[in-house]
Coordinates of C-alpha atoms in Angstrom, one line a residue:
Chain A
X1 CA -18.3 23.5 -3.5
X2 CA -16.6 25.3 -6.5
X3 CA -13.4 24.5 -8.1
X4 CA -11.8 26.1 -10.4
X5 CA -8.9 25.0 -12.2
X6 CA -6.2 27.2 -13.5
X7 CA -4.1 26.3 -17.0
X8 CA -0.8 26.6 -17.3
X9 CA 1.3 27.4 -14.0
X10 CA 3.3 28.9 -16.2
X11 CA 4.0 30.5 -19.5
X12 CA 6.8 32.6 -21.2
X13 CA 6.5 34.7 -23.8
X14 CA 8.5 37.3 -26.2
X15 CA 7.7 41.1 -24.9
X16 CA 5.2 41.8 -27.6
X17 CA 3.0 38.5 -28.0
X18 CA 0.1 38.0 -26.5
X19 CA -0.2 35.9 -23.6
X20 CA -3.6 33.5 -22.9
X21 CA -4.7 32.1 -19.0
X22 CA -7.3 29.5 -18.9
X23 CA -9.6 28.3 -16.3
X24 CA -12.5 26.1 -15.7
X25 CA -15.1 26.3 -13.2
X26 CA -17.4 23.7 -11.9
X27 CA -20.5 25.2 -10.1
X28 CA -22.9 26.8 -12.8
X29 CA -24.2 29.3 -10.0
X30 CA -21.3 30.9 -9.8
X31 CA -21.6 34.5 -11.4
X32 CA -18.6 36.5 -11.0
X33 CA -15.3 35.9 -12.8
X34 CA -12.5 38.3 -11.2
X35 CA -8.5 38.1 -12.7
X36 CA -5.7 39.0 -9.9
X37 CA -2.2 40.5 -10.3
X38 CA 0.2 39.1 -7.6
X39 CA 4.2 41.1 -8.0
X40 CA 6.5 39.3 -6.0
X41 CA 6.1 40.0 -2.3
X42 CA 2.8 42.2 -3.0
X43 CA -0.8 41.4 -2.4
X44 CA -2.9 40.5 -5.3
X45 CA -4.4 43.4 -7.5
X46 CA -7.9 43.1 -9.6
X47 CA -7.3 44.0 -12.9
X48 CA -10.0 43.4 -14.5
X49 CA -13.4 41.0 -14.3
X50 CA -16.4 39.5 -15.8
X51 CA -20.5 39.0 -14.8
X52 CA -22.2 35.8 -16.0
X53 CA -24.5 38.1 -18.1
X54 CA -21.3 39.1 -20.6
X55 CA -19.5 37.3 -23.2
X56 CA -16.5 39.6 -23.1
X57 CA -15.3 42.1 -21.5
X58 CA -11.9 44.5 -22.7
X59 CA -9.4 47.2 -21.1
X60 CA -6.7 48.5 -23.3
X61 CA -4.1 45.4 -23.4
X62 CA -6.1 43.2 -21.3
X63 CA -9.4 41.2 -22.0
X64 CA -11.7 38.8 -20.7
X65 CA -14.0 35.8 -22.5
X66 CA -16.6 34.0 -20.7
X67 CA -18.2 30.6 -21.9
X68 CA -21.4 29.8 -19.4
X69 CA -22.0 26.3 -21.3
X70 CA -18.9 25.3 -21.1
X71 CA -18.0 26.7 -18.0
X72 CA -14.5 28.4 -19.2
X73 CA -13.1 31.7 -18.7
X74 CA -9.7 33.4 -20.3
X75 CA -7.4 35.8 -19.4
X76 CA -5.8 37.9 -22.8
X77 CA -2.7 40.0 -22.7
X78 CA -2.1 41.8 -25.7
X79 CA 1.3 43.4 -26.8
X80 CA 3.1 42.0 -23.7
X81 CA 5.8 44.5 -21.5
X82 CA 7.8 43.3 -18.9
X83 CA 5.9 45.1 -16.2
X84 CA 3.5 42.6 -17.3
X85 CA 5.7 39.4 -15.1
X86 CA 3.7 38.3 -12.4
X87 CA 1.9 35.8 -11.2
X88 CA -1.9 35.5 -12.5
X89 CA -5.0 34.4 -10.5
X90 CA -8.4 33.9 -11.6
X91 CA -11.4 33.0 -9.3
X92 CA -15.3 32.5 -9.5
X93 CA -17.8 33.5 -6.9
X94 CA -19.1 30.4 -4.4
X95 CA -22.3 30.0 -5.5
X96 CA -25.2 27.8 -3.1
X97 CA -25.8 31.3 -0.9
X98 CA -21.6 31.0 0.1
X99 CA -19.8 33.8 -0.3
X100 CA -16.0 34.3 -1.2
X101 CA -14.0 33.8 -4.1
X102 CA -12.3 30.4 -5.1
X103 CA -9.3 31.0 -6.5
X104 CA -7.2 29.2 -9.7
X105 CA -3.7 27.7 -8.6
X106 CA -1.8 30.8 -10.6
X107 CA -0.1 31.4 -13.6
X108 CA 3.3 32.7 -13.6
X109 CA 4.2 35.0 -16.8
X110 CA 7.3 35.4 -17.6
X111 CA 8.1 38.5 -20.6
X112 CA 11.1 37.0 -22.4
X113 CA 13.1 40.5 -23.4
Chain B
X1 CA -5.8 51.3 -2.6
X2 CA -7.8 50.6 -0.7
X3 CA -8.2 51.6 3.1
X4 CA -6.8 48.1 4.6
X5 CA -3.9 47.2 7.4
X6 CA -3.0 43.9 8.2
X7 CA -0.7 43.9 11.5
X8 CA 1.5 42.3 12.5
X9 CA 3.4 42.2 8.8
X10 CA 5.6 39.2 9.9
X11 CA 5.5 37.2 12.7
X12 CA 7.2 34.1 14.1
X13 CA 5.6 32.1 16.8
X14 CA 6.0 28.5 18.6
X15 CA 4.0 25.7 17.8
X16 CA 1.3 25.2 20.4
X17 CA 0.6 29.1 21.0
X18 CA -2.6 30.9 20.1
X19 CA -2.1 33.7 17.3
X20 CA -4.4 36.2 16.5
X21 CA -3.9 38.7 13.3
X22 CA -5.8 41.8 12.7
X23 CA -7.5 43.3 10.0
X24 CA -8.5 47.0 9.9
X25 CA -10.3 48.4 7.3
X26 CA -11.2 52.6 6.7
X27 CA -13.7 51.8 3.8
X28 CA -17.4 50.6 5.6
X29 CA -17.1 48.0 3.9
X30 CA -19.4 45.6 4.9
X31 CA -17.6 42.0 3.8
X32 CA -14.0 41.0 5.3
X33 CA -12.6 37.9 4.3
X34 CA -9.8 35.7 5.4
X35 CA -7.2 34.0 3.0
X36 CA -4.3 32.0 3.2
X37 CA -1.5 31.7 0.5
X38 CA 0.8 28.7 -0.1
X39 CA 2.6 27.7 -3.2
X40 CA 0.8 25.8 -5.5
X41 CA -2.8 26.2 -3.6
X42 CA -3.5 30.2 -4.8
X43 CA -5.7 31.5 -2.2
X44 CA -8.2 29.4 -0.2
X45 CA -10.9 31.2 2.5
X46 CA -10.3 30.2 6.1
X47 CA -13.5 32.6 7.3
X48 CA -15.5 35.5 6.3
X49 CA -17.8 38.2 7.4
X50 CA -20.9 39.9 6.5
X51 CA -21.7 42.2 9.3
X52 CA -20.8 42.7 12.5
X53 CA -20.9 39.5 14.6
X54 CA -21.9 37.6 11.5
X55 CA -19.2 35.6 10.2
X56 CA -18.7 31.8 8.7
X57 CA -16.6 29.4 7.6
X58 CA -14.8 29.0 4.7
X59 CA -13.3 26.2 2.8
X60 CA -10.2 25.3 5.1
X61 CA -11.6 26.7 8.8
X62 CA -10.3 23.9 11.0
X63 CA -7.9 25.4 13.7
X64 CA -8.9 29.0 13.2
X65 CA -11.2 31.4 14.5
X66 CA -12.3 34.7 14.0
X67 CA -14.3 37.8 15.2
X68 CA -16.1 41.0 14.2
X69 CA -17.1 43.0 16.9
X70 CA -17.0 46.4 15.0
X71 CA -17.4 47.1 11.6
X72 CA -13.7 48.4 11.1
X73 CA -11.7 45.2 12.5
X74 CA -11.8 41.5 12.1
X75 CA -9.3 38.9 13.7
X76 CA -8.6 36.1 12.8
X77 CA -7.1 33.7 15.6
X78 CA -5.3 30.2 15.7
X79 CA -6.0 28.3 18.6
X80 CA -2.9 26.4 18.9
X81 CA -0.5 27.2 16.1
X82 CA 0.5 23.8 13.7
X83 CA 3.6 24.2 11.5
X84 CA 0.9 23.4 8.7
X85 CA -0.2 26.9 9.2
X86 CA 2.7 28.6 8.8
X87 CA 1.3 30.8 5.5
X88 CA 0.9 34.1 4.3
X89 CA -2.4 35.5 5.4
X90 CA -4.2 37.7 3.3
X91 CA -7.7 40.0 4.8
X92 CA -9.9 41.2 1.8
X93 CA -12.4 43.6 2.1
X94 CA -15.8 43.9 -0.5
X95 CA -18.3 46.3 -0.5
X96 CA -21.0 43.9 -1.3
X97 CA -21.4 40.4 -1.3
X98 CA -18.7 38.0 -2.8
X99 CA -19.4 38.0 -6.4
X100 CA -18.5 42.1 -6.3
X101 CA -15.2 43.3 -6.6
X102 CA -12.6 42.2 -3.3
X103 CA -9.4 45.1 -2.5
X104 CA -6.6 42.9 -0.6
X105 CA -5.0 43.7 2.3
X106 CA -0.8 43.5 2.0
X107 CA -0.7 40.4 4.1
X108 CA 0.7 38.4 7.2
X109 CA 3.5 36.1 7.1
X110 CA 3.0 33.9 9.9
X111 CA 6.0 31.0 10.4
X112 CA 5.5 28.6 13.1
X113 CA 8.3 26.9 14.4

């Protein structure tokens, strides 16, 4: 089955900088690269996702970068706020005729003031 | 948000006793999903849906079950509660398959004792 793997657990940053999320996935039929939002006690929120057919894919602060051949996707905050602390998921569709999502471990941003 | 309900919210319940959560959903969706949260996992599937009746197992299905008898509502239930479920259960609704966006439901904490 898929697995994805999520880089780093966590990562702090001045309010400002931009922030990067890594992850690596394992079945090349996979075909649908969603990012999550997860506040403390909330359920997780889409913010924003990517098709195996684009490279890239932008909304205002936040972006997203897909490498097929290497099988690696990245979250990009730009111009960090502190609404932006939270806890970061990415996933990747099960491929094989499965259907789901298999999720990252999670990345907990932290905006330094 | 989207049109989900998770019920109950919390729970506490003795190990040994069967456990069923509910999932309602107001969108005709046609995809529910079943997710459990614990730290340092993210989010695996226990079971999904694609229709009525139809449903199937996900990556960590042992001790659960679930049903889908109408399109609105699907349960998931724990045979005999184990202190290794004690999680917070999260239902996700899609409107197509798996690789399409998934709108979370605010989630069950179940602790069995």
């Amino acid at each position: 089955g898929e697995n994805v793997e999520q880089h780093p657990s966590t990562l702090s940053v001045q309010e400002g900088d931009s922030a990067v999320i890594k992850c690596t996935y394992s079945d090349s039929a996979s075909n649908y690269f969603p990012w999550y939002k997860q506040e403390l006690g909330k359920r997780p929120q889409l913010i924003i996702d990517i098709r195996s057919n684009v490279g890239e894919k932008k909304d205002q602060r936040i972006a997203v970068t897909l490498n097929k051949t290497a099988k690696h996707f990245s979250l990009h905050i730009t111009e960090t706020q502190p609404e932006d602390s939270a806890v970061y998921f990415c996933a990747a569709s099960m491929g094989g005729g499965a259907d789901g999502l298999t999720f990252g471990k999670g990345t907990h941003l932290i905006i330094q003031p | 948000d989207a049109g989900i309900t998770q019920s109950p919210r919390h729970k506490v319940t003795e190990t040994g006793t069967p456990v069923t959560l509910r999932c309602h959903q107001t969108e005709n969706h046609r995809y529910m999903y079943w997710y459990r949260q614990d730290p340092g996992h993210g989010l695996r599937l226990i079971h999904y849906s694609y229709g009525v009746k139809d449903t199937d197992k996900g990556e960590v299905s042992d001790g659960y079950s679930v049903s889908r008898s109408k399109t609105e509502d699907f349960l998931l239930t724990l045979e005999s509660a184990t202190s290794s479920q004690t999680s917070v259960y999260f239902c996700a609704i899609s409107e197509y398959r798996g690789d399409t966006e998934a709108f979370f439901g605010q989630g069950t904490r179940l602790t069995v004792v």
